[in-house]
Every structure is written in C-alpha cells, then in structure tokens.
Coordinates of C-alpha atoms in Angstrom, one line a residue:
X969 CA 127.4 86.3 124.6
X970 CA 124.1 85.3 123.2
X971 CA 122.8 88.7 123.2
X972 CA 125.9 90.0 121.2
X973 CA 125.4 87.3 118.8
X974 CA 121.9 88.2 118.2
X975 CA 122.9 91.9 117.7
X976 CA 125.5 91.0 115.1
X977 CA 123.2 88.6 113.3
X978 CA 120.5 91.5 113.0
X979 CA 123.1 93.9 112.1
X980 CA 124.5 92.0 109.1
X981 CA 121.0 91.4 107.8
X982 CA 120.2 95.2 108.3
X983 CA 123.3 96.3 106.5
X984 CA 122.8 94.0 103.6
X985 CA 119.2 95.0 103.4
X986 CA 120.0 98.7 103.3
X987 CA 122.8 98.4 100.8
X988 CA 120.4 96.3 98.6
X989 CA 117.4 98.8 98.8
X990 CA 119.7 101.6 98.4
X991 CA 121.2 100.4 95.2
X992 CA 117.9 99.3 93.9
X993 CA 116.4 102.8 94.6
X994 CA 119.1 104.8 92.8
X995 CA 119.9 102.6 90.0
X996 CA 116.3 102.1 88.8
X997 CA 115.3 105.7 88.8
X998 CA 116.5 106.1 85.2
X999 CA 113.9 103.5 84.1
X1000 CA 111.2 106.1 84.8
X1001 CA 112.7 108.1 81.9
X1002 CA 111.6 105.2 79.4
X1003 CA 108.1 105.7 80.3
X1004 CA 105.5 108.4 79.5
X1005 CA 106.7 111.5 81.4
X1006 CA 103.0 112.6 81.6
X1007 CA 102.0 109.3 83.1
X1008 CA 104.8 109.3 85.7
X1009 CA 104.2 113.0 86.7
X1010 CA 100.4 112.4 87.0
X1011 CA 100.7 109.2 89.1
X1012 CA 103.3 111.1 91.5
X1013 CA 100.6 113.8 92.0
X1014 CA 97.8 111.3 92.8
X1015 CA 100.0 109.1 95.1
X1016 CA 100.8 112.2 97.2
X1017 CA 97.0 112.4 97.8
X1018 CA 96.0 109.8 100.4
X1019 CA 92.5 110.0 99.3
X1020 CA 93.3 109.3 95.6
X1021 CA 91.1 106.7 93.8
X1022 CA 94.3 105.0 92.3
X1023 CA 94.4 101.4 93.6
X1024 CA 97.9 100.7 95.2
X1025 CA 99.6 98.1 97.6
X1026 CA 102.3 99.7 99.6
X1027 CA 104.8 97.5 101.4
X1028 CA 106.2 99.7 104.3
X1029 CA 109.5 98.3 105.6
X1030 CA 110.6 99.8 108.9
X1031 CA 114.1 99.1 110.4
X1032 CA 114.1 100.4 113.9
X1033 CA 117.3 100.6 116.1
X1034 CA 118.3 101.0 119.9
X1035 CA 114.8 100.0 121.2
X1036 CA 114.3 100.3 125.0
X1037 CA 116.8 99.3 127.9
X1038 CA 118.1 96.3 125.9
X1039 CA 119.2 98.3 122.8
X1040 CA 116.6 96.1 120.7
X1041 CA 116.0 95.9 117.1
X1042 CA 112.7 95.6 115.2
X1043 CA 111.7 95.0 111.6
X1044 CA 108.3 96.0 110.9
X1045 CA 106.5 95.3 107.4
X1046 CA 103.3 97.1 107.0
X1047 CA 101.2 95.7 104.1
X1048 CA 98.6 98.5 103.2
X1049 CA 96.3 97.6 100.3
X1050 CA 94.4 100.9 99.3
X1051 CA 91.5 100.9 96.8
X1052 CA 88.3 103.0 96.3
X1053 CA 84.8 102.2 94.9
X1054 CA 82.0 104.4 93.8
X1055 CA 79.2 104.8 96.3
X1056 CA 77.1 107.3 94.3
X1057 CA 77.5 109.7 91.6
X1058 CA 79.0 112.2 94.0
X1059 CA 80.6 110.0 96.7
X1060 CA 83.6 107.5 96.8
X1061 CA 84.5 105.1 99.6
X1062 CA 88.2 104.5 100.1
X1063 CA 89.4 101.5 102.0
X1064 CA 92.7 101.4 103.8
X1065 CA 94.1 98.3 105.4
X1066 CA 97.2 98.0 107.5
X1067 CA 98.6 94.5 108.3
X1068 CA 101.8 94.5 110.3
X1069 CA 104.4 91.7 110.1
X1070 CA 106.9 92.1 113.0
X1071 CA 110.4 90.5 113.8
X1072 CA 112.1 91.9 116.9
X1073 CA 114.8 91.0 119.2
X1074 CA 115.8 92.2 122.7
X1075 CA 112.8 94.6 122.8
X1076 CA 110.5 93.2 125.7
X1077 CA 113.5 91.5 127.4
X1078 CA 117.2 90.6 127.0
X1079 CA 117.9 87.6 124.8
X1080 CA 114.2 87.5 123.6
X1081 CA 112.6 87.4 120.2
X1082 CA 109.3 87.4 118.7
X1083 CA 108.0 87.0 115.1
X1084 CA 104.5 87.3 113.7
X1085 CA 101.4 89.5 113.0
X1086 CA 100.5 92.5 114.9
X1087 CA 97.0 93.8 115.1
X1088 CA 95.4 94.9 111.8
X1089 CA 93.7 98.4 111.3
X1090 CA 90.8 98.7 108.8
X1091 CA 89.8 102.3 107.8
X1092 CA 87.1 103.5 105.5
X1093 CA 86.8 107.1 104.3
X1094 CA 83.8 108.6 102.7
X1095 CA 85.0 111.5 100.2
X1096 CA 83.6 113.6 97.5
X1097 CA 84.1 112.0 94.1
X1098 CA 84.0 115.4 92.3
X1099 CA 86.7 117.8 93.8
X1100 CA 86.3 121.5 92.6
X1101 CA 88.5 123.0 95.3
X1102 CA 92.2 122.3 96.5
X1103 CA 90.8 121.3 100.0
X1104 CA 90.0 117.4 100.1
X1105 CA 88.6 115.6 103.0
X1106 CA 87.6 112.1 103.9
X1107 CA 85.7 110.8 107.1
X1108 CA 84.7 107.4 108.3
X1109 CA 85.2 104.5 110.9
X1110 CA 88.5 102.7 111.8
X1111 CA 88.5 99.3 113.4
X1112 CA 91.4 97.7 115.1
X1113 CA 91.4 93.9 114.7
X1114 CA 93.2 91.5 117.2
X1115 CA 95.2 89.7 114.6
X1116 CA 98.4 89.3 116.7
X1117 CA 100.0 86.0 116.8
X1118 CA 102.1 86.6 120.0
X1119 CA 101.0 88.2 123.2
X1120 CA 103.4 91.1 123.1
X1121 CA 102.8 91.9 119.4
X1122 CA 99.1 93.1 120.1
X1123 CA 96.4 94.6 122.3
X1124 CA 94.1 91.3 122.5
X1125 CA 91.1 93.5 121.9
X1126 CA 88.7 94.7 119.4
X1127 CA 88.6 98.5 118.9
X1128 CA 86.8 101.1 116.9
X1129 CA 86.6 104.8 116.4
X1130 CA 86.3 107.7 114.0
X1131 CA 89.1 108.5 111.4
X1132 CA 89.6 111.5 109.2
X1133 CA 91.9 112.9 106.7
X1134 CA 92.0 116.7 105.7
X1135 CA 94.5 117.8 102.9
X1136 CA 95.3 120.9 100.8
X1137 CA 96.7 119.9 97.3
X1138 CA 98.4 122.0 94.8
X1139 CA 100.4 121.2 91.7
X1140 CA 103.7 120.6 93.3
X1141 CA 102.8 119.8 96.8
X1142 CA 100.2 118.2 99.2
X1143 CA 99.9 118.9 102.8
X1144 CA 97.4 117.6 105.5
X1145 CA 96.8 115.3 108.3
X1146 CA 95.3 112.0 109.2
X1147 CA 93.5 111.6 112.5
X1148 CA 92.0 108.5 114.2
X1149 CA 90.8 107.5 117.8
X1150 CA 90.4 103.9 118.9
X1151 CA 88.4 102.7 121.9
X1152 CA 88.3 99.1 123.0
X1153 CA 84.9 97.4 123.0
X1154 CA 85.7 93.6 123.3
X1155 CA 88.4 91.3 124.2
X1156 CA 90.7 90.8 127.3
X1157 CA 93.0 94.0 126.7
X1158 CA 92.6 97.6 126.1
X1159 CA 93.4 99.9 123.2
X1160 CA 92.5 103.4 123.7
X1161 CA 94.7 105.4 121.5
X1162 CA 94.7 108.6 119.4
X1163 CA 96.9 108.9 116.2
X1164 CA 97.7 112.2 114.6
X1165 CA 99.7 111.9 111.3
X1166 CA 100.6 115.2 109.6
X1167 CA 102.2 115.0 106.2
X1168 CA 103.9 117.1 103.5
X1169 CA 104.8 116.0 99.9
X1170 CA 106.7 118.1 97.3
X1171 CA 106.5 116.9 93.9
X1172 CA 109.7 117.7 91.9
X1173 CA 109.1 119.6 88.7
X1174 CA 112.5 118.6 87.2
X1175 CA 112.4 114.6 87.7
X1176 CA 109.4 112.8 86.4
X1177 CA 107.9 110.8 89.3
X1178 CA 110.1 112.3 92.0
X1179 CA 108.7 113.5 95.3
X1180 CA 109.9 114.2 98.7
X1181 CA 107.8 113.5 101.8
X1182 CA 108.0 114.4 105.5
X1183 CA 105.6 112.3 107.6
X1184 CA 105.1 112.3 111.4
X1185 CA 103.3 109.7 113.3
X1186 CA 102.2 110.7 116.9
X1187 CA 100.3 108.2 119.1
X1188 CA 98.7 109.0 122.5
X1189 CA 98.1 105.8 124.5
X1190 CA 95.4 106.9 127.0
X1191 CA 95.4 103.5 128.9
X1192 CA 99.2 103.6 129.7
X1193 CA 99.5 107.5 129.6
X1194 CA 102.5 107.3 127.1
X1195 CA 103.3 109.2 124.1
X1196 CA 105.3 108.1 121.3
X1197 CA 106.2 109.7 118.0
X1198 CA 108.5 109.6 114.9
X1199 CA 109.4 111.7 111.9
X1200 CA 110.4 110.2 108.5
X1201 CA 112.0 112.1 105.5
X1202 CA 111.4 110.0 102.5
X1203 CA 112.6 110.4 98.9
X1204 CA 110.1 108.7 96.5
X1205 CA 110.5 107.7 92.8
X1206 CA 108.2 106.1 90.5
X1207 CA 109.7 103.6 88.0
X1208 CA 108.0 101.3 85.3
X1209 CA 109.3 97.7 85.0
X1210 CA 107.7 96.4 81.8
X1211 CA 103.9 97.3 82.5
X1212 CA 104.1 97.6 86.2
X1213 CA 104.2 101.0 87.9
X1214 CA 106.1 100.8 91.1
X1215 CA 106.8 103.7 93.6
X1216 CA 110.0 103.4 95.7
X1217 CA 110.8 105.3 98.8
X1218 CA 113.8 105.6 101.1
X1219 CA 114.7 107.7 104.1
X1220 CA 115.5 108.0 107.8
X1221 CA 113.4 108.1 110.9
X1222 CA 114.0 109.6 114.3
X1223 CA 111.8 109.0 117.4
X1224 CA 110.7 111.0 120.3
X1225 CA 108.1 110.8 123.2
X1226 CA 108.1 109.4 126.8
X1227 CA 107.4 105.5 125.7
X1228 CA 110.4 103.7 127.1
X1229 CA 110.1 101.2 124.2
X1230 CA 110.7 104.0 121.5
X1231 CA 113.5 103.5 119.1
X1232 CA 116.2 106.0 118.9
X1233 CA 116.4 106.0 115.0
X1234 CA 115.3 103.9 112.1
X1235 CA 115.2 103.6 108.3
X1236 CA 112.0 103.4 106.1
X1237 CA 111.9 101.6 102.7
X1238 CA 108.6 101.7 100.8
X1239 CA 107.5 99.7 97.8
X1240 CA 104.2 100.4 96.4
X1241 CA 102.6 98.4 93.4
X1242 CA 100.4 100.9 91.4
X1243 CA 97.3 99.9 89.4
X1244 CA 96.0 102.9 87.5
X1245 CA 92.3 102.8 86.3
X1246 CA 92.2 102.0 82.7
X1247 CA 90.2 104.6 80.6
X1248 CA 86.7 103.5 79.6
X1249 CA 86.3 102.4 75.9

C-alpha cells in the first residue's frame, strides 16, 4: 500500500509539473516577437554551440519513469553554469560545471527514497578564440568531485580524465560530440567511466529563437561493465522577459543499454538564463 501511495504522490507532482512547463513553454514563445529579431536569432545560433563564449546558466530538469525492478521514479535537476574567459589573444578557456540535485523513490529498493546532491563534474576546455572555419574544437580536463550527500547518489571517489568537444557549425545547424573519460584516483569508491554525447541542433529560419535538438548520452561504466544510454528530442525557444533572455526547452527521452537501473522513458525541461556580453564602448 505504501508503494502505491508513493507512486500516486509522485505521479500527481509530475503531471502538474509537466502541464505547467508545457503551458509556460508554448504561451511565452510569442514574447520573443517583441524582442530584436536579430538578437534572438544570433543568440539561438550561439547557444547551439557548446563552446560559445556566451555566459549562461542552464537548469536541466529530468523526469525519469519506470526505473529498475520496482518501477521507480527520479527527478534530476542539473545546474550547469557555463562561462568563458580570455586566456590569450588567440585562446579562450570555457568552464562547464554540472551540479546534480536528485529526488528519487523506489529506485534502489522498494518503498525507499533518497534526496540530495549527486557528484559534481567540472570541465575546462581550451579553444581557439578566433574561428575562421566551420570546424570548432575544445580540449581539456574533467574532474569528478564527490559531493553526493547520500551513499547511493554518488561514487565516493575523486576522478579525473580528458574531455573534448568537436563540432561543425553552419548557419542553420550545429552537429558534433562531447567525450570524456574519468578514472578514480582517491576515495573509497570507483568511478571509471567513458561518456560519448553526440548532438545535433537545427535552427529554424522561420521562427526567431526556435531550434530543435537531438542529444544522446552514452555512458560505459568500466568498473561494473554496464552500459547506459538515452536520446532526447527537444524543442527550444528563446524568450525575453523584460531585459532577461531565457531559453526554454521541452521534449521526451527514451533509454537503452544493459544497466538494470535504466529508466524506460522520461521528459526533459530546460531553462537557461542567458547573459550576453555587452559591447565595448
């Protein structure tokens, strides 16, 4: 009975959140029309490039369903501040941080629930500041930080390894992939994983600020010999509320792999606060 009550509770919360997010997404798209069309279009192109110098703070909300043998539910909020700074005249360094906040029930055991932080990931990318071709790259280190507040939400270990982004950018689309490999070097646990994240974004020529993205996240856990992956199809829209530019994104996810704690399906809702660089002078 308790398990049924928990599922109903989370189902109601999830339905309300999805309805609210959907209405917010589709009713606010018209606000973008009140902004400068050129500003909105240019910002959509820059945000499609993960190595762009535009400072933004994405809040990635993931609602994942039917996890594991107990048909669990997980809400995962990834706070991902992204900013860059000029290293030299020819080189920039881009910082990308991922801080996960997790609320889950019936995932690791029946009638169980956990809430707290997961392990944080800090990545730094060295990338050319002057791009004269459509091919763009970034290379640097990635550090896994054991910030989890509950045992099952983290790996209990520090990890480090290389990370890279390679992408091809045109006027209306961006395609490429992110790669990182993490090896444990301190702590009581192990975290030896490889992530491959291909992505494709099409920027609509008809609706200012509108884009469509396909993102796949594929993780090989070398310690547990398990593979988990998902693919998300997201529609994005940039709006302007007073002076604040915001990108909203909403779409479904499906999962695959041999990890027995993989969800069956999910929904992703993104909110990104955008801070364009002010022109000098």
